[in-house]
PDB file of C-alpha atoms and ligand atoms in Angstrom:
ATOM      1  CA  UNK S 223     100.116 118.076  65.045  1.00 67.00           C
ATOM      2  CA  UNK S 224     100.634 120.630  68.103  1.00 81.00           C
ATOM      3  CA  UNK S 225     101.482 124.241  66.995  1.00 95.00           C
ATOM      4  CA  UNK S 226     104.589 125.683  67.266  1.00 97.00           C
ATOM      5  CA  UNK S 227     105.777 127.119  70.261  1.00 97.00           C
ATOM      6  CA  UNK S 228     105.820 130.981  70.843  1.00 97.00           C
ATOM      7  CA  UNK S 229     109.066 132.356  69.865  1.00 98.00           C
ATOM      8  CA  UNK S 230     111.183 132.184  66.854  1.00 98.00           C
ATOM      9  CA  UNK S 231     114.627 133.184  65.406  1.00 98.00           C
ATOM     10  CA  UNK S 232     114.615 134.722  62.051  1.00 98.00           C
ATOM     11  CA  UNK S 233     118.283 136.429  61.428  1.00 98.00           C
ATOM     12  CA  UNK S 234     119.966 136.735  64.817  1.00 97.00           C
ATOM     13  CA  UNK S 235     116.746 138.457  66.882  1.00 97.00           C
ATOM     14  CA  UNK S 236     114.626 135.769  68.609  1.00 98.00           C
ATOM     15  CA  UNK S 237     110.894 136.873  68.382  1.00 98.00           C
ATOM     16  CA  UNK S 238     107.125 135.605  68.355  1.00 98.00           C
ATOM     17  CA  UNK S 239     106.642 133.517  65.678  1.00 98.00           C
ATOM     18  CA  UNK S 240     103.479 135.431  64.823  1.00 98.00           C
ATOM     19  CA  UNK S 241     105.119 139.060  63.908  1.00 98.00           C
ATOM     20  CA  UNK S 242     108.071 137.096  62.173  1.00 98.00           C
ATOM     21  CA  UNK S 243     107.935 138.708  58.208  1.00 98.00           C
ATOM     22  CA  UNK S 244     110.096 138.259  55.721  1.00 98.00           C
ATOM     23  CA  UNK S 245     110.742 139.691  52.011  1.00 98.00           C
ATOM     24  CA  UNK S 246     108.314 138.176  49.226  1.00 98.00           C
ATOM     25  CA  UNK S 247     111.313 138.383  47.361  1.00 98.00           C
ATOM     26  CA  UNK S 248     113.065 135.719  49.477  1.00 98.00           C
ATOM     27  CA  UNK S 249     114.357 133.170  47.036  1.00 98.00           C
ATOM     28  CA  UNK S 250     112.548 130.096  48.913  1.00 98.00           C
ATOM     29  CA  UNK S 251     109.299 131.908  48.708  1.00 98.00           C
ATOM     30  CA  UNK S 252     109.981 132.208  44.607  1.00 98.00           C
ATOM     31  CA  UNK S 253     112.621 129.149  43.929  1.00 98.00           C
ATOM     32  CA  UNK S 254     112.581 127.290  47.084  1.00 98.00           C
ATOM     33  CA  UNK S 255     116.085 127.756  46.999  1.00 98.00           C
ATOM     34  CA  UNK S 256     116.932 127.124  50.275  1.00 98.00           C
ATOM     35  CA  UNK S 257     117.597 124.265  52.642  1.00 98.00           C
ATOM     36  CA  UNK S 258     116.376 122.833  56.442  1.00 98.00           C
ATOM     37  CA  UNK S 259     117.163 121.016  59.406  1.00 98.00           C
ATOM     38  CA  UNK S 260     115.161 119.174  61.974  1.00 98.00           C
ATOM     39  CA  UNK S 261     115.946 118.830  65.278  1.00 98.00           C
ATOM     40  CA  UNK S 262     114.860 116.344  67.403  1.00 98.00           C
ATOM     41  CA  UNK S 263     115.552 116.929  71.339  1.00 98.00           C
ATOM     42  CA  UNK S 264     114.583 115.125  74.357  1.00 97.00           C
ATOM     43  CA  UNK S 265     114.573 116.589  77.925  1.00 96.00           C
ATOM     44  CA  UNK S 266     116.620 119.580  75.984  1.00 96.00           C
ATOM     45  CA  UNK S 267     119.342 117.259  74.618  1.00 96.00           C
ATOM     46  CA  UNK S 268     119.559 117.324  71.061  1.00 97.00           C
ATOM     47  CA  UNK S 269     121.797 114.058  70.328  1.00 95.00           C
ATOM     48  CA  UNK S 270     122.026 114.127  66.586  1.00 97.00           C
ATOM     49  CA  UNK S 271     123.112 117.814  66.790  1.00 97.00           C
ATOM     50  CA  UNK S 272     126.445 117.238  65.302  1.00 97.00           C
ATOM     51  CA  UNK S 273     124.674 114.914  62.200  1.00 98.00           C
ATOM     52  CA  UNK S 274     121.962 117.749  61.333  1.00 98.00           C
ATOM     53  CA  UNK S 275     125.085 120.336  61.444  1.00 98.00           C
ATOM     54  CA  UNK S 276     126.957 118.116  59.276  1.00 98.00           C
ATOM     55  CA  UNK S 277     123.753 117.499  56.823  1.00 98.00           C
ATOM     56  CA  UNK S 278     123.175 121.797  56.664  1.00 98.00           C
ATOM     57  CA  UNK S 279     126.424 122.136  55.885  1.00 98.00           C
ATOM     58  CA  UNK S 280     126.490 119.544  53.032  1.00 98.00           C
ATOM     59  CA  UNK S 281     123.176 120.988  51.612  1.00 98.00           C
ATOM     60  CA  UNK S 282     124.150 124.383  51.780  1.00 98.00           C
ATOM     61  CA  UNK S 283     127.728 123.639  49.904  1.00 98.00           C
ATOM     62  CA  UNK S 284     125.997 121.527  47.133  1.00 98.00           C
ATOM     63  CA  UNK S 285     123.550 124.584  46.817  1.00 98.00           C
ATOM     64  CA  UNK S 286     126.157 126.767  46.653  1.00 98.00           C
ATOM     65  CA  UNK S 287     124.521 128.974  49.523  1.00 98.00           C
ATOM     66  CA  UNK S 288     127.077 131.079  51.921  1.00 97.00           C
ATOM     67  CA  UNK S 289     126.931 129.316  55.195  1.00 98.00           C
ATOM     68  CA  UNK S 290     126.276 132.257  57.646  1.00 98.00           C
ATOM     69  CA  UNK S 291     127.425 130.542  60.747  1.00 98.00           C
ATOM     70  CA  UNK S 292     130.375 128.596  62.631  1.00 98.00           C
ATOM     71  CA  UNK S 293     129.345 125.014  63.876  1.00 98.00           C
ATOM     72  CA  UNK S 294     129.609 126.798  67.191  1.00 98.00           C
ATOM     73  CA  UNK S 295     126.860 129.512  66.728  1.00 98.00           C
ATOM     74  CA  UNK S 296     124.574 126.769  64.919  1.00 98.00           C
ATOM     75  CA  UNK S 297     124.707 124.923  67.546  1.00 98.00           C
ATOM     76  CA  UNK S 298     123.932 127.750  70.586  1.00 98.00           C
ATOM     77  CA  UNK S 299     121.718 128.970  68.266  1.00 98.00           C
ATOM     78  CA  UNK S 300     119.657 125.330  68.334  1.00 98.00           C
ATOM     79  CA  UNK S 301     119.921 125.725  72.182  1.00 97.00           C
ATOM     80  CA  UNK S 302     118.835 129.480  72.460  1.00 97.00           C
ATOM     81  CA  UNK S 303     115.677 128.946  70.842  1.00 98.00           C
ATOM     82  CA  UNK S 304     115.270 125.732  72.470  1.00 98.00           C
ATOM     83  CA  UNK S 305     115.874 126.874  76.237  1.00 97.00           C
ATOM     84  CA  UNK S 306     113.761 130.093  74.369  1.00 98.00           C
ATOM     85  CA  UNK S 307     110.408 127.989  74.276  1.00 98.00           C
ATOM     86  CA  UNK S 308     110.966 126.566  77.959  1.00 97.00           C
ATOM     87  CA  UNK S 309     113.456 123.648  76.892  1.00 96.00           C
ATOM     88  CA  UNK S 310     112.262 119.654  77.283  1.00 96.00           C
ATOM     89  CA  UNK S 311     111.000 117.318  74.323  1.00 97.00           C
ATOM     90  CA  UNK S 312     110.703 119.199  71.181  1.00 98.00           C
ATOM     91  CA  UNK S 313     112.091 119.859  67.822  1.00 98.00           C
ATOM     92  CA  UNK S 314     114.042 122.830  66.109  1.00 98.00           C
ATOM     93  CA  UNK S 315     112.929 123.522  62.367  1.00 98.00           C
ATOM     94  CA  UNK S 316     115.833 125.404  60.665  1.00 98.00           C
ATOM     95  CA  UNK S 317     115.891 127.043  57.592  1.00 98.00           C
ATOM     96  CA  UNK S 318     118.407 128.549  55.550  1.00 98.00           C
ATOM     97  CA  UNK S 319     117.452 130.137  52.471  1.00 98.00           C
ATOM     98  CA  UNK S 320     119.965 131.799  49.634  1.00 98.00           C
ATOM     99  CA  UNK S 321     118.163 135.591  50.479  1.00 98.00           C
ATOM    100  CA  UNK S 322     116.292 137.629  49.294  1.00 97.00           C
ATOM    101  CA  UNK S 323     117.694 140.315  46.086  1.00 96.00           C
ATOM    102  CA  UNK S 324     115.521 142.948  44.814  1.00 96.00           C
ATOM    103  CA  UNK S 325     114.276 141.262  41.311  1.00 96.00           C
ATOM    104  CA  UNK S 326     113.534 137.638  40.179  1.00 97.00           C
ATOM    105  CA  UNK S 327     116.646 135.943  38.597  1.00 97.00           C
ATOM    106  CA  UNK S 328     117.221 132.505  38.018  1.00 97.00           C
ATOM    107  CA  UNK S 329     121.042 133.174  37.752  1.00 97.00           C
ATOM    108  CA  UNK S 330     123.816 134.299  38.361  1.00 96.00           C
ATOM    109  CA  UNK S 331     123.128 133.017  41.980  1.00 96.00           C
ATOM    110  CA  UNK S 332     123.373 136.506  43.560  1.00 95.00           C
ATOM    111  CA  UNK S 333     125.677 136.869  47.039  1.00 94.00           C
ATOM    112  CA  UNK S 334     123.054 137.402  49.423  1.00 96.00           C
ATOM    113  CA  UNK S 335     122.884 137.714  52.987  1.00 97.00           C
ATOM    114  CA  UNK S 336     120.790 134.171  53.535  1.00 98.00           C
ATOM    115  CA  UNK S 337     117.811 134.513  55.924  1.00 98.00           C
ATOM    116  CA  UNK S 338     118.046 131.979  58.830  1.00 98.00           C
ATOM    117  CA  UNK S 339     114.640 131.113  60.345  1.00 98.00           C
ATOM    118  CA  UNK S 340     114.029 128.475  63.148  1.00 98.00           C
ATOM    119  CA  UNK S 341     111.308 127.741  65.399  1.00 98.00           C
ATOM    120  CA  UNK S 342     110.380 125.034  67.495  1.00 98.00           C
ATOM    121  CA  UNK S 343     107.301 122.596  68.299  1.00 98.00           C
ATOM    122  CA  UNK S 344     106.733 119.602  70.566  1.00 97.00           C
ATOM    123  CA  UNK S 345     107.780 117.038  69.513  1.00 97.00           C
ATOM    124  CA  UNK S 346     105.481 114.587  69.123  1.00 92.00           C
ATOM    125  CA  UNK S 347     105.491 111.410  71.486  1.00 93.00           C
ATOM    126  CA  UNK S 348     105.035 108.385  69.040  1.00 95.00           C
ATOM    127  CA  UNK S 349     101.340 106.754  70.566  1.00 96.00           C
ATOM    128  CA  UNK S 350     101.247 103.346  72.715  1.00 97.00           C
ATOM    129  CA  UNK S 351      99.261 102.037  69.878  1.00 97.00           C
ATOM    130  CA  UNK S 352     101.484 103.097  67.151  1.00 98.00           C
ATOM    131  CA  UNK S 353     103.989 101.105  69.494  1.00 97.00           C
ATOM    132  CA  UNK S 354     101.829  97.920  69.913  1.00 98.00           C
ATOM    133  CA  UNK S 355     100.715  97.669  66.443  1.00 98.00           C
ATOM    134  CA  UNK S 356     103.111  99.202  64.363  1.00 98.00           C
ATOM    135  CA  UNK S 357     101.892 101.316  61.197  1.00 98.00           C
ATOM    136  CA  UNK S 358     100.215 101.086  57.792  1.00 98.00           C
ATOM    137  CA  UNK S 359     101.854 102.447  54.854  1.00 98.00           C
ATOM    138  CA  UNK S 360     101.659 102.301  51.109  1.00 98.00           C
ATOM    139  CA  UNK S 361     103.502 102.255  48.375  1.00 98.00           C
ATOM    140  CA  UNK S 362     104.318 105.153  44.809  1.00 98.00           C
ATOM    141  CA  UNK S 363     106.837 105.378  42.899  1.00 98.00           C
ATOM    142  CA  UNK S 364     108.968 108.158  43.900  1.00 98.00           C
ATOM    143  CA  UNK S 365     108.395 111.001  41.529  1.00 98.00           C
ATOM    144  CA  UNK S 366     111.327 113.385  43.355  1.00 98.00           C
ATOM    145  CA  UNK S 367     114.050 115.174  41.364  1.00 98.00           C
ATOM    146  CA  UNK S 368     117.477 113.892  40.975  1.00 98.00           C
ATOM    147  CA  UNK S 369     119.212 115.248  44.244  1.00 98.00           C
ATOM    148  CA  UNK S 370     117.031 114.232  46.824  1.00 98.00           C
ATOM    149  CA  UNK S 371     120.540 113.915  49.015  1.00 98.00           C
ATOM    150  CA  UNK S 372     120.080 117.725  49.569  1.00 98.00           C
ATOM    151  CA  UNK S 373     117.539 118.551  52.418  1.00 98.00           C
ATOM    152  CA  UNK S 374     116.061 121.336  49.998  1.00 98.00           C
ATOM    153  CA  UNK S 375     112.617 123.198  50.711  1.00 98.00           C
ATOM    154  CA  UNK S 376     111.396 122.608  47.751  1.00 98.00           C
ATOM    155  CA  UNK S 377     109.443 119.462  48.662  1.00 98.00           C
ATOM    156  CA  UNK S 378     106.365 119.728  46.654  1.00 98.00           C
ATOM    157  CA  UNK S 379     106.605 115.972  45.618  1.00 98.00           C
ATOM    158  CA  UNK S 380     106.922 114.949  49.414  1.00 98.00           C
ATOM    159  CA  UNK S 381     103.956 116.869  50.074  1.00 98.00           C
ATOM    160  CA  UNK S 382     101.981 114.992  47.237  1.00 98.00           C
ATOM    161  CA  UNK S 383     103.095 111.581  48.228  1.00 98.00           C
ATOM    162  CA  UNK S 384     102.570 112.107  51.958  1.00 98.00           C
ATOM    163  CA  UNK S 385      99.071 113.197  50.585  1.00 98.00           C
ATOM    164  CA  UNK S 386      98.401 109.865  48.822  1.00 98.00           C
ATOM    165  CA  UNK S 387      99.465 108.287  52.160  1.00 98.00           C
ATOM    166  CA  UNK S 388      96.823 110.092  54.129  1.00 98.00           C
ATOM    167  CA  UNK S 389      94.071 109.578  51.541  1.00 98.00           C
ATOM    168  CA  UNK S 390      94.625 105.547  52.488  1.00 98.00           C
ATOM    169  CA  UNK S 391      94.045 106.628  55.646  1.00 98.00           C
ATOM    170  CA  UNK S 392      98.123 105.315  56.260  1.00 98.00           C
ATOM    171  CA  UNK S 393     100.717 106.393  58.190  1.00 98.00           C
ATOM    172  CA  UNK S 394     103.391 106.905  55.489  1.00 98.00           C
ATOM    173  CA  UNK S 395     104.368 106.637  51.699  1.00 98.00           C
ATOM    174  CA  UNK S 396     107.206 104.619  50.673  1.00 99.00           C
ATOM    175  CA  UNK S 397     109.178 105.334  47.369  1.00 98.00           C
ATOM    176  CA  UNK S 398     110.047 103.073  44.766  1.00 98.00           C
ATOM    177  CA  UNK S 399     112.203 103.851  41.948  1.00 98.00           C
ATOM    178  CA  UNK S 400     111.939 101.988  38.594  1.00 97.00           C
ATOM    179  CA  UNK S 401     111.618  98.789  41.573  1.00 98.00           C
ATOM    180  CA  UNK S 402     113.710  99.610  44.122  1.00 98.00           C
ATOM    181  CA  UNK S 403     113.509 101.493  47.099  1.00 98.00           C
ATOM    182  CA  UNK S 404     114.452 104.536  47.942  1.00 98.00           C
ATOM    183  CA  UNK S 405     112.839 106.362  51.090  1.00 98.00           C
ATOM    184  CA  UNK S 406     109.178 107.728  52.120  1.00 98.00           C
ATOM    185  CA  UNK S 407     108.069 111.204  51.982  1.00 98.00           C
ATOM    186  CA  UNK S 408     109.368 111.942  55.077  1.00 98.00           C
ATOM    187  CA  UNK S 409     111.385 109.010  56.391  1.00 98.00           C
ATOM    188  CA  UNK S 410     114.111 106.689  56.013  1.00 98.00           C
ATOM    189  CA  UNK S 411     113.155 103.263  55.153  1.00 98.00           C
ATOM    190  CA  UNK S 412     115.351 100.016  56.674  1.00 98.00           C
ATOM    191  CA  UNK S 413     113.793  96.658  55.699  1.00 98.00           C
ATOM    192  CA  UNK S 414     115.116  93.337  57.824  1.00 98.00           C
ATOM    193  CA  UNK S 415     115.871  90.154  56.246  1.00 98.00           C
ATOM    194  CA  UNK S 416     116.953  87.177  57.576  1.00 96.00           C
ATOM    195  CA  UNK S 417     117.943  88.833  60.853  1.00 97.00           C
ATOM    196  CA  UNK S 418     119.912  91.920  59.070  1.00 98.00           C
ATOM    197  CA  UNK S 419     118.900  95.361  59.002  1.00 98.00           C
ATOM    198  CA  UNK S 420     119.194  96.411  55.220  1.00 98.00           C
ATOM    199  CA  UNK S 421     118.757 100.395  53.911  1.00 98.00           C
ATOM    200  CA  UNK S 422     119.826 101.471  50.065  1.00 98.00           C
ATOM    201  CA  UNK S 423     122.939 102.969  50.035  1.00 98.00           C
ATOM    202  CA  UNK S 424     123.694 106.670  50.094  1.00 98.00           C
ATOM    203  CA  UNK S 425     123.603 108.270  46.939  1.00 98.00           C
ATOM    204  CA  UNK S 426     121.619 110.990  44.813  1.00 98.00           C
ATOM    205  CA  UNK S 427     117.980 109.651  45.364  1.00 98.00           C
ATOM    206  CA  UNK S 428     117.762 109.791  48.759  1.00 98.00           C
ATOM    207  CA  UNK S 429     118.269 111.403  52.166  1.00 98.00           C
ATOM    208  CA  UNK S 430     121.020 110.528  54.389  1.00 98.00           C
ATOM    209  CA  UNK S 431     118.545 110.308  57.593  1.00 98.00           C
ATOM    210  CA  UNK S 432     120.327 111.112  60.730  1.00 98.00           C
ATOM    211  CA  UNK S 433     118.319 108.266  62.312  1.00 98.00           C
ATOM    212  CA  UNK S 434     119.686 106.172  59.827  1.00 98.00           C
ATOM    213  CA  UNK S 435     123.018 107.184  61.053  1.00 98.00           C
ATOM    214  CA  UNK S 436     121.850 106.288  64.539  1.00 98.00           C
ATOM    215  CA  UNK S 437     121.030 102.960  63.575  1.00 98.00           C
ATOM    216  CA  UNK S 438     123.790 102.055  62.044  1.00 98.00           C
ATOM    217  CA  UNK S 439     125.857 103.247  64.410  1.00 98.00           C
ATOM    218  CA  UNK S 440     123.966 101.354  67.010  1.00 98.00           C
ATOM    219  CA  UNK S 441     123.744  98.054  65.032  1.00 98.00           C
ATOM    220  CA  UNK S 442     127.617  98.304  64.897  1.00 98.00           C
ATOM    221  CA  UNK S 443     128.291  99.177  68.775  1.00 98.00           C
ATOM    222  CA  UNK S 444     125.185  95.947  69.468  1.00 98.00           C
ATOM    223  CA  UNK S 445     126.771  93.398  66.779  1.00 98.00           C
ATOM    224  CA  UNK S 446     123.755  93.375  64.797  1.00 98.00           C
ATOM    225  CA  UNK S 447     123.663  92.576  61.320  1.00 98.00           C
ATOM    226  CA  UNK S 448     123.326  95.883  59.300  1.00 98.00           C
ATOM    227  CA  UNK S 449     124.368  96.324  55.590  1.00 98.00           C
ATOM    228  CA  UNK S 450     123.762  99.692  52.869  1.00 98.00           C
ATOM    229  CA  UNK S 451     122.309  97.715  50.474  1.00 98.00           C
ATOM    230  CA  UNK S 452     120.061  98.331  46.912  1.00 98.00           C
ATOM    231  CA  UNK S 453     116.309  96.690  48.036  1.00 98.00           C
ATOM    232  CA  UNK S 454     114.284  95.423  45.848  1.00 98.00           C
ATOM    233  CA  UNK S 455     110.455  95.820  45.332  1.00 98.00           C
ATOM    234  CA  UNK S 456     110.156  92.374  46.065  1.00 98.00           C
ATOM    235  CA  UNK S 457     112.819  92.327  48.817  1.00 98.00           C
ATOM    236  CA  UNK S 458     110.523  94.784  50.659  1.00 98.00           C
ATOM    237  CA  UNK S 459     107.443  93.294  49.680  1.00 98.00           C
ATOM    238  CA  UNK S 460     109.086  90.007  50.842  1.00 98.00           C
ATOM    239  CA  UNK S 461     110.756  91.705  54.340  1.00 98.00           C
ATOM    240  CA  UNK S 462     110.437  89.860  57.498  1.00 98.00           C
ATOM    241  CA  UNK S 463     110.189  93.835  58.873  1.00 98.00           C
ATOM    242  CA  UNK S 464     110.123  97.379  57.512  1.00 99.00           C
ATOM    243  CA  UNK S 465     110.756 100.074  59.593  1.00 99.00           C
ATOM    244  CA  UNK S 466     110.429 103.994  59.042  1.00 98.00           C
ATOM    245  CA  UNK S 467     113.264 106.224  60.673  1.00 98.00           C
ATOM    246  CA  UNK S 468     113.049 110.213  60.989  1.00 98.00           C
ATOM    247  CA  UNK S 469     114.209 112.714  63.794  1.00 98.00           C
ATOM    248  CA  UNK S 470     110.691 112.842  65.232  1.00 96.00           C
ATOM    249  CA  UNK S 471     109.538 109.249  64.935  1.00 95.00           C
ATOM    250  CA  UNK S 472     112.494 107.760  66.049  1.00 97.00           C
ATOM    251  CA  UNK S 473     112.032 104.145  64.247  1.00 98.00           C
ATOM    252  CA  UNK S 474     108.927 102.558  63.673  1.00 98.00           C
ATOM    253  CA  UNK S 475     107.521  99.533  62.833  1.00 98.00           C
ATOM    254  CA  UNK S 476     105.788  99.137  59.883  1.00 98.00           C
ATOM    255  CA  UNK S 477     103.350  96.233  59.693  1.00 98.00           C
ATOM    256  CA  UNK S 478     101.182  96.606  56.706  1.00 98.00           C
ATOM    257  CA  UNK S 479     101.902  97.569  53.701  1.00 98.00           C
ATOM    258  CA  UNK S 480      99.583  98.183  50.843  1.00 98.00           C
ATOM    259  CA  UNK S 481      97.124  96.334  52.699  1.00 98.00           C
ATOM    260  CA  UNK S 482      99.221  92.999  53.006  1.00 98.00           C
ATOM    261  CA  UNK S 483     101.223  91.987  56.220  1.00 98.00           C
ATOM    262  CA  UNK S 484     104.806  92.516  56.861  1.00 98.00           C
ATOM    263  CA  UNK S 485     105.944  89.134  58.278  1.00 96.00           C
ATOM    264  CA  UNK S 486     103.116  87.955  60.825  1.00 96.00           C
ATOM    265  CA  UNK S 487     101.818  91.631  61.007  1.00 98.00           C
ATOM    266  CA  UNK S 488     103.245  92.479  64.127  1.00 98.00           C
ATOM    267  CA  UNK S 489     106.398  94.961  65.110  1.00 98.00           C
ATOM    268  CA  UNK S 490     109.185  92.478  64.871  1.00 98.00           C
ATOM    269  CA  UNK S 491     111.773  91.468  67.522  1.00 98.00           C
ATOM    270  CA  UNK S 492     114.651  93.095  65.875  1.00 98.00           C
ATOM    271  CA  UNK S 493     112.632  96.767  65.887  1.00 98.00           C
ATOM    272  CA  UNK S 494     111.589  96.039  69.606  1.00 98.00           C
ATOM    273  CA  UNK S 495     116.026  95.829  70.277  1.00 98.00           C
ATOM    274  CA  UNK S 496     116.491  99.079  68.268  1.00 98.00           C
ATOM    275  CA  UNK S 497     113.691 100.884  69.177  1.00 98.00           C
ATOM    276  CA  UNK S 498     114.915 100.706  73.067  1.00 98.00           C
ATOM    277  CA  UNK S 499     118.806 101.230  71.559  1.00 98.00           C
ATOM    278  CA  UNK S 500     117.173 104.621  69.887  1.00 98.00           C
ATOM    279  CA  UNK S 501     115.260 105.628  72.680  1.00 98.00           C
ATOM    280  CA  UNK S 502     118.152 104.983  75.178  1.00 97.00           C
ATOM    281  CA  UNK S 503     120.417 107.354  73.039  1.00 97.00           C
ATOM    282  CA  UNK S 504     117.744 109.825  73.903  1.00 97.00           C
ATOM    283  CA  UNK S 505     118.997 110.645  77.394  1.00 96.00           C
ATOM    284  CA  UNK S 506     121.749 112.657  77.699  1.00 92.00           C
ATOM    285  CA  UNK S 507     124.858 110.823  79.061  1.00 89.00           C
TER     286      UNK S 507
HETATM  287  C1  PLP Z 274     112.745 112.086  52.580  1.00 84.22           C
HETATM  288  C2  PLP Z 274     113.280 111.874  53.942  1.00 84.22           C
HETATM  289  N1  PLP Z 274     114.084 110.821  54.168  1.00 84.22           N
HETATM  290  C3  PLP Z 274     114.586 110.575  55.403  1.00 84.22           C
HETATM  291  C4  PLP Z 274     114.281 111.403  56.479  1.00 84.22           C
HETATM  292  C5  PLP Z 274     114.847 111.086  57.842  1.00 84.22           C
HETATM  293  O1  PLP Z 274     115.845 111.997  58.203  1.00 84.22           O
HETATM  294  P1  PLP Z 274     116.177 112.255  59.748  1.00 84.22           P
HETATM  295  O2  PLP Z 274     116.394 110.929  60.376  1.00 84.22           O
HETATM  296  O3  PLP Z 274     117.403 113.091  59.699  1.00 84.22           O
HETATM  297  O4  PLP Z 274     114.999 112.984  60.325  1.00 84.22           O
HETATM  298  C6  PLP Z 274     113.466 112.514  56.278  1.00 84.22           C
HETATM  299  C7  PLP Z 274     113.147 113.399  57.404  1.00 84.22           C
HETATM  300  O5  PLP Z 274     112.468 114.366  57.285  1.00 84.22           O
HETATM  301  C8  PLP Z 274     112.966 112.763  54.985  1.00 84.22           C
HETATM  302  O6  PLP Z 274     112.167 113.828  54.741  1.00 84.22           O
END
């Protein structure tokens, strides 16, 4: 992964990255009580914008964390650090934490100023051969806590699974709970069968991707079969495609998974269609 660029915000100053401090006492340094965003923009046009807004606000209400800013100043502040770090493809990280109080309670939550911290990195371009060949992946079962519908910080189980998927020397993790699927570590998961895009439904165990919005928004406006759906382990196992979705990847093909072929092994026809529909919505209008 590149680093980061130069300059941050932390709490309304924008500043190098590299003398940004903040309080040990900061409740996502001792809870990870706290919540992100990330922001995916290409040639400076962040298209999702309005669905990662929507998604902070929703995981800073079910946190019960004060929401320090309008819509309006979320998004200039996005574009400030953005334009910042010399603009083009990259991504925003956001982070919103509850604060930082002088002491270490679990409750009541205190009223605290939260500390608001972005900063931005290139975003990655997703490599011709990931594109030609699609990706490897494996499976765990998900060993999250019950809310994962909250973009929290504290993501220590992510981090483990996403470790298990690098150990296999594989792209991605994908969750399974008590046989049916739920996400990856740190993606969406859509499987296709029989020509129609399927993804679990909404609920408590997992995150409402933005790109998952996309799709299905795009699968509506194209007439192409796309239903929120429970999947199976053996519905995925048995999926003519799998695809991963997240800001940065965009969608992905996925075209082996614990070891064994998805379909014929090759990106399938119906990722080719929605990978150009993604990457078209890309360019600002
Ligand atoms: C667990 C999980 N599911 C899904 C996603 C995809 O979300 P988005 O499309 O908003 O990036 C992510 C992204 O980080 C994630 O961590």
């Amino acid at each position: 992964m590149a680093e980061p660029l130069p300059l941050c915000h932390l709490d309304g100053a924008l500043l190098p990255l590299r003398e940004a401090r903040i309080s040990p006492l900061d409740r996502s340094f001792l809870f990870g009580d706290g919540v992100y965003e990330v922001i995916a923009l290409h040639g400076g046009y962040a298209s999702r914008l309005h669905a990662n807004i929507a998604r902070l606000k929703r995981s800073l209400s079910e946190l019960r964390i004060r929401n320090p800013h309008s819509d309006a100043r979320w998004n200039e502040l996005v574009q400030e650090l953005a334009a910042a770090n010399g603009g083009g493809d990259l991504y925003v990280y956001l982070q919103v934490s509850r604060g930082a109080e002088f002491g270490r309670n679990h409750a009541p939550l205190p009223d605290l100023e939260p500390t608001v911290f972005g900063f931005c990195a290139p975003l990655p371009a997703t490599p011709a051969e990931v594109l030609e060949h699609g990706v490897a992946c494996i499976t765990a079962e998900d060993t999250r806590w019950a809310r994962c519908d909250i973009k929290s910080v504290a993501l220590l189980a992510n981090v483990l699974l996403r470790q298990q998927a690098v150990e296999a020397a594989a792209a991605e993790t994908i969750l399974l709970r008590a046989g049916w699927l739920t996400d990856a570590s740190a993606s969406a998961v859509h499987v296709v069968i029989d020509g129609e895009i399927r993804t679990p439904p909404r609920s408590h165990q997992l995150l409402p991707g933005t790109t998952r919005g996309l799709i299905e928004e795009l699968a509506a406006a194209h007439a192409i079969p796309c239903r929120s759906v429970p999947v199976s382990e053996a519905g995925l196992r048995g999926a003519d495609e799998i695809w991963l979705s997240a800001a940065t990847r965009g969608v992905v093909a996925v075209t082996h998974l614990d070891g064994v072929s998805v379909g014929n092994g090759r990106p399938g026809p119906l990722w080719r269609r929605m990978r150009a529909l993604v990457e078209a919505s890309w360019v600002r209008p």
